[in-house]
Amino acid sequence: MKTGFNQQRDSLFANPLGEVSDFTFDKRVVDVFPDMLKRSIPGYEAIISQTGLLAARFVQPETHLYDLGCSLGATTLSMRQSLMDARKEEPALAQGCVIHAIDNSQAMLDKCAELIATQVDTDTLPVHLACDDIQHSKLENASVVAMNFTLQFISPQYRDALIQSIARAMKPGGVLILSEKVTFDDPVLSELHINMYHNFKRANGYSDLEISQKRTALENVLIPDTLNTHANRLANAGFKSSSVWFQCFNFASIIAIK
Ligand code: GEK
């Protein structure tokens, strides 16, 4: 797949910063984003490509697919490519469908628009981009909703309401793919997963200074839930089934079926 992603290396936290400000999704982050996610999220590429396959499995004709917190559109690109590939076997698949990619960072969306435009042979599967807070977006008639590593940035007190608004927007049999950094009640597991995660980052070339400054920048911004909290929230919102389908250390992806 031609994506046009640049390969600028993430060194945002490489030098001592004195005071570390809260993390924001600005132009500096956009420029290094693909490298940052690949080196900072265990399983990121696997989750994105399987999201595409799940979209092809669950899509229903004349419905909407959503990519909530789309950043540079990796999930949108994967879903669209996978649907186009599946159409070679089943030409009517995803007929009348539209993918909605939503993010509240204009810097992200500007770059996303460029990258979406580089994908070829996609005339019959339109993508609509919107710069919007997903907590207030009008979601409707959805067969597939992907929220990859975005709920973790929503203030915990508003997470139930957001998952409920997604559930309300979904068709019976539709799927929510929810990927998150997670936390563990068991202190042994918690320490193990965090240590292994830091080893993963070191193995990917991040220094101890980078790891520690990034951790500080995210402290008030990225607040993980336990897998139990996610499962209960999904059940309470009306999803009939949910299951972890991918986990690597303290990162997991869940499918929830309405
Ligand atoms: C990927 N899904 O490549 N409304 C809309 N967007 C938001 C909001 C909000 N309230 N809060 C945060 N964001 C992508 C990666 S990144 C994950 C998602 C990360 C957006 C924010 O601007 C950013 O682009 C995205 O959520 C989170 O699979 O950076 O770890």
CSV table of N, CA, C and O in Angstrom, one decimal, residues 17-117:
chain,number,residue,atom,x,y,z
A,17,LEU,N,14.7,18.8,29.1
A,17,LEU,CA,13.8,19.8,28.8
A,17,LEU,C,13.6,20.8,30.0
A,17,LEU,O,12.8,21.8,29.9
A,18,GLY,N,14.2,20.6,31.1
A,18,GLY,CA,13.9,21.4,32.3
A,18,GLY,C,12.5,21.1,32.7
A,18,GLY,O,12.3,20.0,33.4
A,19,GLU,N,11.6,21.9,32.4
A,19,GLU,CA,10.2,21.6,32.7
A,19,GLU,C,9.5,20.9,31.5
A,19,GLU,O,9.6,21.4,30.3
A,20,VAL,N,8.9,19.7,31.8
A,20,VAL,CA,8.3,19.0,30.7
A,20,VAL,C,6.8,19.4,30.6
A,20,VAL,O,6.1,19.2,31.6
A,21,SER,N,6.3,19.9,29.5
A,21,SER,CA,4.9,20.3,29.4
A,21,SER,C,4.1,19.1,29.1
A,21,SER,O,4.6,18.1,28.5
A,22,ASP,N,2.7,19.3,29.3
A,22,ASP,CA,1.8,18.2,28.9
A,22,ASP,C,1.9,18.0,27.4
A,22,ASP,O,2.0,18.9,26.6
A,23,PHE,N,1.7,16.7,27.0
A,23,PHE,CA,1.8,16.3,25.6
A,23,PHE,C,0.6,16.9,24.8
A,23,PHE,O,-0.5,16.9,25.2
A,24,THR,N,0.9,17.5,23.6
A,24,THR,CA,-0.2,17.9,22.7
A,24,THR,C,0.1,17.4,21.3
A,24,THR,O,1.2,17.1,20.9
A,25,PHE,N,-1.0,17.3,20.5
A,25,PHE,CA,-0.9,16.8,19.2
A,25,PHE,C,-0.7,17.9,18.2
A,25,PHE,O,-1.6,18.3,17.4
A,26,ASP,N,0.5,18.5,18.2
A,26,ASP,CA,0.8,19.7,17.4
A,26,ASP,C,1.7,19.3,16.2
A,26,ASP,O,1.9,18.1,15.9
A,27,LYS,N,2.1,20.3,15.4
A,27,LYS,CA,2.8,20.1,14.2
A,27,LYS,C,4.1,19.3,14.4
A,27,LYS,O,4.5,18.5,13.6
A,28,ARG,N,4.8,19.6,15.5
A,28,ARG,CA,6.0,18.9,15.8
A,28,ARG,C,5.8,17.4,16.0
A,28,ARG,O,6.6,16.5,15.5
A,29,VAL,N,4.7,17.1,16.6
A,29,VAL,CA,4.3,15.7,16.8
A,29,VAL,C,3.9,15.0,15.4
A,29,VAL,O,4.3,13.9,15.1
A,30,VAL,N,3.2,15.8,14.6
A,30,VAL,CA,2.7,15.3,13.3
A,30,VAL,C,3.9,14.8,12.5
A,30,VAL,O,3.9,13.8,11.9
A,31,ASP,N,5.0,15.6,12.5
A,31,ASP,CA,6.2,15.4,11.7
A,31,ASP,C,6.9,14.0,12.0
A,31,ASP,O,7.5,13.4,11.1
A,32,VAL,N,6.8,13.6,13.3
A,32,VAL,CA,7.5,12.4,13.7
A,32,VAL,C,6.5,11.3,14.0
A,32,VAL,O,6.9,10.2,14.5
A,33,PHE,N,5.2,11.5,13.8
A,33,PHE,CA,4.2,10.6,14.4
A,33,PHE,C,4.3,9.1,14.0
A,33,PHE,O,4.2,8.3,14.8
A,34,PRO,N,4.4,8.8,12.6
A,34,PRO,CA,4.5,7.4,12.3
A,34,PRO,C,5.6,6.7,13.0
A,34,PRO,O,5.5,5.6,13.5
A,35,ASP,N,6.8,7.3,13.1
A,35,ASP,CA,7.9,6.7,13.7
A,35,ASP,C,7.7,6.6,15.2
A,35,ASP,O,8.0,5.6,15.8
A,36,MET,N,7.0,7.6,15.8
A,36,MET,CA,6.7,7.6,17.3
A,36,MET,C,5.8,6.4,17.6
A,36,MET,O,6.1,5.7,18.6
A,37,LEU,N,4.8,6.2,16.8
A,37,LEU,CA,3.8,5.2,17.2
A,37,LEU,C,4.4,3.8,17.0
A,37,LEU,O,4.2,2.9,17.8
A,38,LYS,N,5.2,3.7,15.9
A,38,LYS,CA,5.8,2.4,15.6
A,38,LYS,C,6.8,2.0,16.7
A,38,LYS,O,6.8,0.8,17.1
A,39,ARG,N,7.5,2.9,17.2
A,39,ARG,CA,8.5,2.6,18.3
A,39,ARG,C,8.0,2.7,19.7
A,39,ARG,O,8.7,2.4,20.6
A,40,SER,N,6.7,3.2,19.8
A,40,SER,CA,6.2,3.4,21.2
A,40,SER,C,5.0,2.5,21.5
A,40,SER,O,4.6,2.5,22.7
A,41,ILE,N,4.4,1.9,20.5
A,41,ILE,CA,3.2,1.1,20.8
A,41,ILE,C,3.5,-0.4,20.4
A,41,ILE,O,3.5,-0.6,19.2
A,42,PRO,N,3.7,-1.3,21.3
A,42,PRO,CA,3.9,-2.7,20.9
A,42,PRO,C,2.7,-3.2,20.1
A,42,PRO,O,1.6,-3.0,20.6
A,43,GLY,N,3.0,-3.7,19.0
A,43,GLY,CA,1.9,-4.3,18.2
A,43,GLY,C,1.1,-3.3,17.3
A,43,GLY,O,0.1,-3.7,16.7
A,44,TYR,N,1.6,-2.0,17.3
A,44,TYR,CA,0.8,-1.0,16.6
A,44,TYR,C,0.5,-1.4,15.1
A,44,TYR,O,-0.7,-1.4,14.7
A,45,GLU,N,1.5,-1.9,14.4
A,45,GLU,CA,1.3,-2.1,13.0
A,45,GLU,C,0.3,-3.3,12.8
A,45,GLU,O,-0.5,-3.3,11.9
A,46,ALA,N,0.5,-4.3,13.7
A,46,ALA,CA,-0.4,-5.5,13.6
A,46,ALA,C,-1.8,-5.1,13.9
A,46,ALA,O,-2.8,-5.5,13.2
A,47,ILE,N,-2.0,-4.2,14.9
A,47,ILE,CA,-3.4,-3.8,15.2
A,47,ILE,C,-4.0,-3.0,14.1
A,47,ILE,O,-5.2,-3.2,13.7
A,48,ILE,N,-3.2,-2.1,13.5
A,48,ILE,CA,-3.8,-1.3,12.4
A,48,ILE,C,-4.2,-2.2,11.2
A,48,ILE,O,-5.2,-2.1,10.6
A,49,SER,N,-3.3,-3.2,10.9
A,49,SER,CA,-3.6,-4.0,9.7
A,49,SER,C,-4.8,-4.9,10.0
A,49,SER,O,-5.7,-5.1,9.1
A,50,GLN,N,-4.9,-5.5,11.2
A,50,GLN,CA,-6.0,-6.4,11.5
A,50,GLN,C,-7.3,-5.6,11.6
A,50,GLN,O,-8.4,-6.1,11.4
A,51,THR,N,-7.2,-4.3,12.0
A,51,THR,CA,-8.4,-3.4,12.0
A,51,THR,C,-9.0,-3.4,10.6
A,51,THR,O,-10.3,-3.5,10.4
A,52,GLY,N,-8.2,-3.4,9.6
A,52,GLY,CA,-8.7,-3.4,8.2
A,52,GLY,C,-9.4,-4.7,7.9
A,52,GLY,O,-10.5,-4.7,7.4
A,53,LEU,N,-8.8,-5.8,8.4
A,53,LEU,CA,-9.5,-7.1,8.1
A,53,LEU,C,-10.8,-7.2,8.9
A,53,LEU,O,-11.8,-7.8,8.4
A,54,LEU,N,-10.8,-6.7,10.1
A,54,LEU,CA,-12.1,-6.7,10.9
A,54,LEU,C,-13.1,-5.9,10.2
A,54,LEU,O,-14.3,-6.3,10.2
A,55,ALA,N,-12.7,-4.8,9.7
A,55,ALA,CA,-13.7,-3.9,9.0
A,55,ALA,C,-14.3,-4.7,7.8
A,55,ALA,O,-15.5,-4.6,7.6
A,56,ALA,N,-13.5,-5.4,7.1
A,56,ALA,CA,-14.1,-6.2,5.9
A,56,ALA,C,-15.0,-7.3,6.4
A,56,ALA,O,-16.0,-7.6,5.7
A,57,ARG,N,-14.7,-7.8,7.6
A,57,ARG,CA,-15.6,-8.9,8.1
A,57,ARG,C,-16.9,-8.3,8.6
A,57,ARG,O,-18.0,-9.0,8.5
A,58,PHE,N,-16.9,-7.1,9.2
A,58,PHE,CA,-18.1,-6.6,9.8
A,58,PHE,C,-18.9,-5.6,9.1
A,58,PHE,O,-20.0,-5.2,9.5
A,59,VAL,N,-18.3,-5.0,8.0
A,59,VAL,CA,-19.0,-3.9,7.3
A,59,VAL,C,-20.4,-4.4,6.7
A,59,VAL,O,-20.6,-5.5,6.3
A,60,GLN,N,-21.3,-3.5,6.8
A,60,GLN,CA,-22.7,-3.7,6.2
A,60,GLN,C,-22.9,-2.7,5.2
A,60,GLN,O,-22.5,-1.5,5.3
A,61,PRO,N,-23.7,-3.0,4.1
A,61,PRO,CA,-23.9,-2.1,3.0
A,61,PRO,C,-24.7,-0.8,3.5
A,61,PRO,O,-25.4,-0.9,4.5
A,62,GLU,N,-24.4,0.3,2.8
A,62,GLU,CA,-25.1,1.5,3.1
A,62,GLU,C,-25.0,2.0,4.6
A,62,GLU,O,-25.9,2.5,5.2
A,63,THR,N,-23.8,1.8,5.1
A,63,THR,CA,-23.5,2.2,6.5
A,63,THR,C,-22.3,3.1,6.6
A,63,THR,O,-21.6,3.3,5.5
A,64,HIS,N,-22.0,3.6,7.7
A,64,HIS,CA,-20.8,4.4,8.0
A,64,HIS,C,-19.8,3.6,8.7
A,64,HIS,O,-20.1,2.8,9.6
A,65,LEU,N,-18.5,3.9,8.4
A,65,LEU,CA,-17.4,3.3,9.2
A,65,LEU,C,-16.7,4.6,9.8
A,65,LEU,O,-16.6,5.6,9.1
A,66,TYR,N,-16.3,4.5,11.1
A,66,TYR,CA,-15.7,5.6,11.7
A,66,TYR,C,-14.3,5.3,12.2
A,66,TYR,O,-14.1,4.1,12.7
A,67,ASP,N,-13.4,6.3,12.1
A,67,ASP,CA,-12.1,6.2,12.6
A,67,ASP,C,-12.0,7.4,13.6
A,67,ASP,O,-11.8,8.5,13.2
A,68,LEU,N,-12.2,7.1,14.9
A,68,LEU,CA,-12.3,8.1,15.9
A,68,LEU,C,-10.9,8.4,16.5
A,68,LEU,O,-10.3,7.5,17.1
A,69,GLY,N,-10.4,9.7,16.3
A,69,GLY,CA,-9.0,10.0,16.7
A,69,GLY,C,-8.1,9.4,15.6
A,69,GLY,O,-7.2,8.7,15.9
A,70,CYS,N,-8.4,9.9,14.4
A,70,CYS,CA,-7.7,9.3,13.2
A,70,CYS,C,-6.3,9.6,13.1
A,70,CYS,O,-5.5,9.0,12.3
A,71,SER,N,-5.8,10.7,13.7
A,71,SER,CA,-4.4,11.2,13.5
A,71,SER,C,-4.1,11.3,12.0
A,71,SER,O,-4.8,12.0,11.3
A,72,LEU,N,-3.1,10.6,11.6
A,72,LEU,CA,-2.7,10.7,10.2
A,72,LEU,C,-3.5,9.7,9.3
A,72,LEU,O,-3.1,9.5,8.1
A,73,GLY,N,-4.5,9.0,9.8
A,73,GLY,CA,-5.3,8.2,9.0
A,73,GLY,C,-4.9,6.8,8.8
A,73,GLY,O,-5.3,6.1,7.9
A,74,ALA,N,-3.9,6.3,9.6
A,74,ALA,CA,-3.4,4.9,9.4
A,74,ALA,C,-4.6,3.9,9.4
A,74,ALA,O,-4.6,3.0,8.5
A,75,THR,N,-5.5,4.0,10.3
A,75,THR,CA,-6.6,3.1,10.4
A,75,THR,C,-7.6,3.2,9.3
A,75,THR,O,-8.0,2.2,8.7
A,76,THR,N,-7.8,4.4,8.9
A,76,THR,CA,-8.7,4.7,7.7
A,76,THR,C,-8.1,4.1,6.5
A,76,THR,O,-8.8,3.4,5.7
A,77,LEU,N,-6.8,4.3,6.3
A,77,LEU,CA,-6.1,3.8,5.1
A,77,LEU,C,-6.2,2.2,5.1
A,77,LEU,O,-6.4,1.6,4.0
A,78,SER,N,-6.0,1.6,6.3
A,78,SER,CA,-6.0,0.2,6.4
A,78,SER,C,-7.4,-0.4,6.1
A,78,SER,O,-7.6,-1.3,5.3
A,79,MET,N,-8.4,0.3,6.7
A,79,MET,CA,-9.8,-0.2,6.4
A,79,MET,C,-10.2,-0.1,5.0
A,79,MET,O,-10.7,-1.0,4.4
A,80,ARG,N,-9.8,1.1,4.4
A,80,ARG,CA,-10.2,1.3,3.0
A,80,ARG,C,-9.5,0.3,2.1
A,80,ARG,O,-10.1,-0.3,1.2
A,81,GLN,N,-8.2,0.1,2.3
A,81,GLN,CA,-7.4,-0.9,1.5
A,81,GLN,C,-8.0,-2.3,1.6
A,81,GLN,O,-8.2,-3.0,0.6
A,82,SER,N,-8.3,-2.6,2.8
A,82,SER,CA,-8.8,-4.0,3.1
A,82,SER,C,-10.2,-4.2,2.4
A,82,SER,O,-10.5,-5.2,1.8
A,83,LEU,N,-11.1,-3.1,2.5
A,83,LEU,CA,-12.4,-3.2,1.8
A,83,LEU,C,-12.2,-3.3,0.3
A,83,LEU,O,-12.9,-4.1,-0.4
A,84,MET,N,-11.3,-2.5,-0.2
A,84,MET,CA,-11.1,-2.6,-1.7
A,84,MET,C,-10.5,-3.9,-2.1
A,84,MET,O,-11.0,-4.5,-3.1
A,85,ASP,N,-9.6,-4.5,-1.3
A,85,ASP,CA,-9.1,-5.8,-1.6
A,85,ASP,C,-10.2,-6.9,-1.6
A,85,ASP,O,-10.3,-7.7,-2.5
A,86,ALA,N,-11.1,-6.8,-0.5
A,86,ALA,CA,-12.1,-7.8,-0.4
A,86,ALA,C,-13.2,-7.7,-1.5
A,86,ALA,O,-13.8,-8.7,-1.9
A,87,ARG,N,-13.3,-6.5,-2.1
A,87,ARG,CA,-14.2,-6.3,-3.2
A,87,ARG,C,-13.8,-7.1,-4.4
A,87,ARG,O,-14.7,-7.4,-5.3
A,88,LYS,N,-12.6,-7.5,-4.5
A,88,LYS,CA,-12.1,-8.3,-5.7
A,88,LYS,C,-12.9,-9.6,-5.7
A,88,LYS,O,-13.2,-10.2,-6.7
A,89,GLU,N,-13.1,-10.1,-4.5
A,89,GLU,CA,-13.9,-11.4,-4.4
A,89,GLU,C,-15.4,-11.2,-4.3
A,89,GLU,O,-16.2,-12.0,-4.8
A,90,GLU,N,-15.7,-10.0,-3.7
A,90,GLU,CA,-17.2,-9.8,-3.4
A,90,GLU,C,-17.5,-8.3,-3.9
A,90,GLU,O,-17.4,-7.4,-3.0
A,91,PRO,N,-17.8,-8.1,-5.1
A,91,PRO,CA,-17.8,-6.7,-5.7
A,91,PRO,C,-18.8,-5.8,-5.0
A,91,PRO,O,-18.7,-4.6,-4.9
A,92,ALA,N,-19.9,-6.4,-4.4
A,92,ALA,CA,-20.9,-5.6,-3.7
A,92,ALA,C,-20.6,-5.2,-2.3
A,92,ALA,O,-21.3,-4.4,-1.7
A,93,LEU,N,-19.4,-5.7,-1.8
A,93,LEU,CA,-19.1,-5.4,-0.4
A,93,LEU,C,-18.9,-3.9,-0.2
A,93,LEU,O,-18.3,-3.2,-1.0
A,94,ALA,N,-19.5,-3.5,0.9
A,94,ALA,CA,-19.4,-2.1,1.4
A,94,ALA,C,-20.0,-1.1,0.4
A,94,ALA,O,-19.6,0.1,0.4
A,95,GLN,N,-21.0,-1.6,-0.4
A,95,GLN,CA,-21.7,-0.7,-1.3
A,95,GLN,C,-22.3,0.5,-0.5
A,95,GLN,O,-23.0,0.2,0.5
A,96,GLY,N,-22.2,1.7,-1.0
A,96,GLY,CA,-22.8,2.8,-0.4
A,96,GLY,C,-22.2,3.2,0.9
A,96,GLY,O,-22.8,4.0,1.7
A,97,CYS,N,-21.0,2.7,1.3
A,97,CYS,CA,-20.4,3.0,2.6
A,97,CYS,C,-19.5,4.3,2.5
A,97,CYS,O,-19.0,4.6,1.4
A,98,VAL,N,-19.4,4.9,3.6
A,98,VAL,CA,-18.5,6.1,3.7
A,98,VAL,C,-17.7,5.9,5.0
A,98,VAL,O,-18.2,5.5,6.0
A,99,ILE,N,-16.4,6.2,4.9
A,99,ILE,CA,-15.5,6.2,6.1
A,99,ILE,C,-15.4,7.6,6.6
A,99,ILE,O,-15.1,8.5,5.8
A,100,HIS,N,-15.7,7.8,7.9
A,100,HIS,CA,-15.6,9.1,8.5
A,100,HIS,C,-14.4,9.1,9.4
A,100,HIS,O,-14.3,8.3,10.4
A,101,ALA,N,-13.4,9.9,9.1
A,101,ALA,CA,-12.2,10.0,9.9
A,101,ALA,C,-12.2,11.3,10.7
A,101,ALA,O,-12.3,12.4,10.1
A,102,ILE,N,-12.2,11.2,12.0
A,102,ILE,CA,-12.4,12.4,12.9
A,102,ILE,C,-11.3,12.6,13.9
A,102,ILE,O,-10.8,11.6,14.5
A,103,ASP,N,-10.8,13.8,14.0
A,103,ASP,CA,-9.7,14.1,15.0
A,103,ASP,C,-9.9,15.6,15.3
A,103,ASP,O,-10.3,16.4,14.5
A,104,ASN,N,-9.5,16.0,16.5
A,104,ASN,CA,-9.7,17.4,16.9
A,104,ASN,C,-8.3,18.2,16.8
A,104,ASN,O,-8.3,19.3,17.2
A,105,SER,N,-7.3,17.5,16.2
A,105,SER,CA,-6.1,18.3,15.9
A,105,SER,C,-6.0,18.6,14.4
A,105,SER,O,-6.0,17.7,13.5
A,106,GLN,N,-6.1,19.9,14.1
A,106,GLN,CA,-6.1,20.4,12.7
A,106,GLN,C,-4.8,20.0,12.0
A,106,GLN,O,-4.7,19.6,10.9
A,107,ALA,N,-3.7,20.1,12.8
A,107,ALA,CA,-2.3,19.7,12.3
A,107,ALA,C,-2.4,18.2,11.8
A,107,ALA,O,-1.8,17.9,10.7
A,108,MET,N,-3.0,17.4,12.6
A,108,MET,CA,-3.1,16.0,12.2
A,108,MET,C,-3.9,15.8,10.9
A,108,MET,O,-3.6,15.1,10.0
A,109,LEU,N,-5.1,16.5,10.9
A,109,LEU,CA,-6.0,16.3,9.8
A,109,LEU,C,-5.4,16.8,8.5
A,109,LEU,O,-5.7,16.3,7.4
A,110,ASP,N,-4.7,17.9,8.6
A,110,ASP,CA,-4.1,18.5,7.3
A,110,ASP,C,-3.2,17.4,6.7
A,110,ASP,O,-3.2,17.2,5.5
A,111,LYS,N,-2.4,16.8,7.5
A,111,LYS,CA,-1.4,15.8,7.0
A,111,LYS,C,-2.2,14.5,6.6
A,111,LYS,O,-1.9,13.9,5.5
A,112,CYS,N,-3.2,14.2,7.3
A,112,CYS,CA,-4.1,13.1,7.0
A,112,CYS,C,-4.7,13.2,5.6
A,112,CYS,O,-4.7,12.3,4.8
A,113,ALA,N,-5.2,14.4,5.3
A,113,ALA,CA,-5.9,14.7,4.0
A,113,ALA,C,-4.9,14.4,2.9
A,113,ALA,O,-5.2,13.8,1.9
A,114,GLU,N,-3.6,14.8,3.1
A,114,GLU,CA,-2.6,14.6,2.1
A,114,GLU,C,-2.4,13.1,1.9
A,114,GLU,O,-2.3,12.6,0.7
A,115,LEU,N,-2.3,12.4,3.0
A,115,LEU,CA,-2.0,10.9,2.9
A,115,LEU,C,-3.2,10.1,2.3
A,115,LEU,O,-3.0,9.2,1.5
A,116,ILE,N,-4.4,10.5,2.7
A,116,ILE,CA,-5.6,9.8,2.1
A,116,ILE,C,-5.6,10.0,0.6
A,116,ILE,O,-6.0,9.1,-0.1
A,117,ALA,N,-5.2,11.2,0.1
A,117,ALA,CA,-5.3,11.5,-1.3
A,117,ALA,C,-4.3,10.7,-2.1
A,117,ALA,O,-4.4,10.5,-3.3
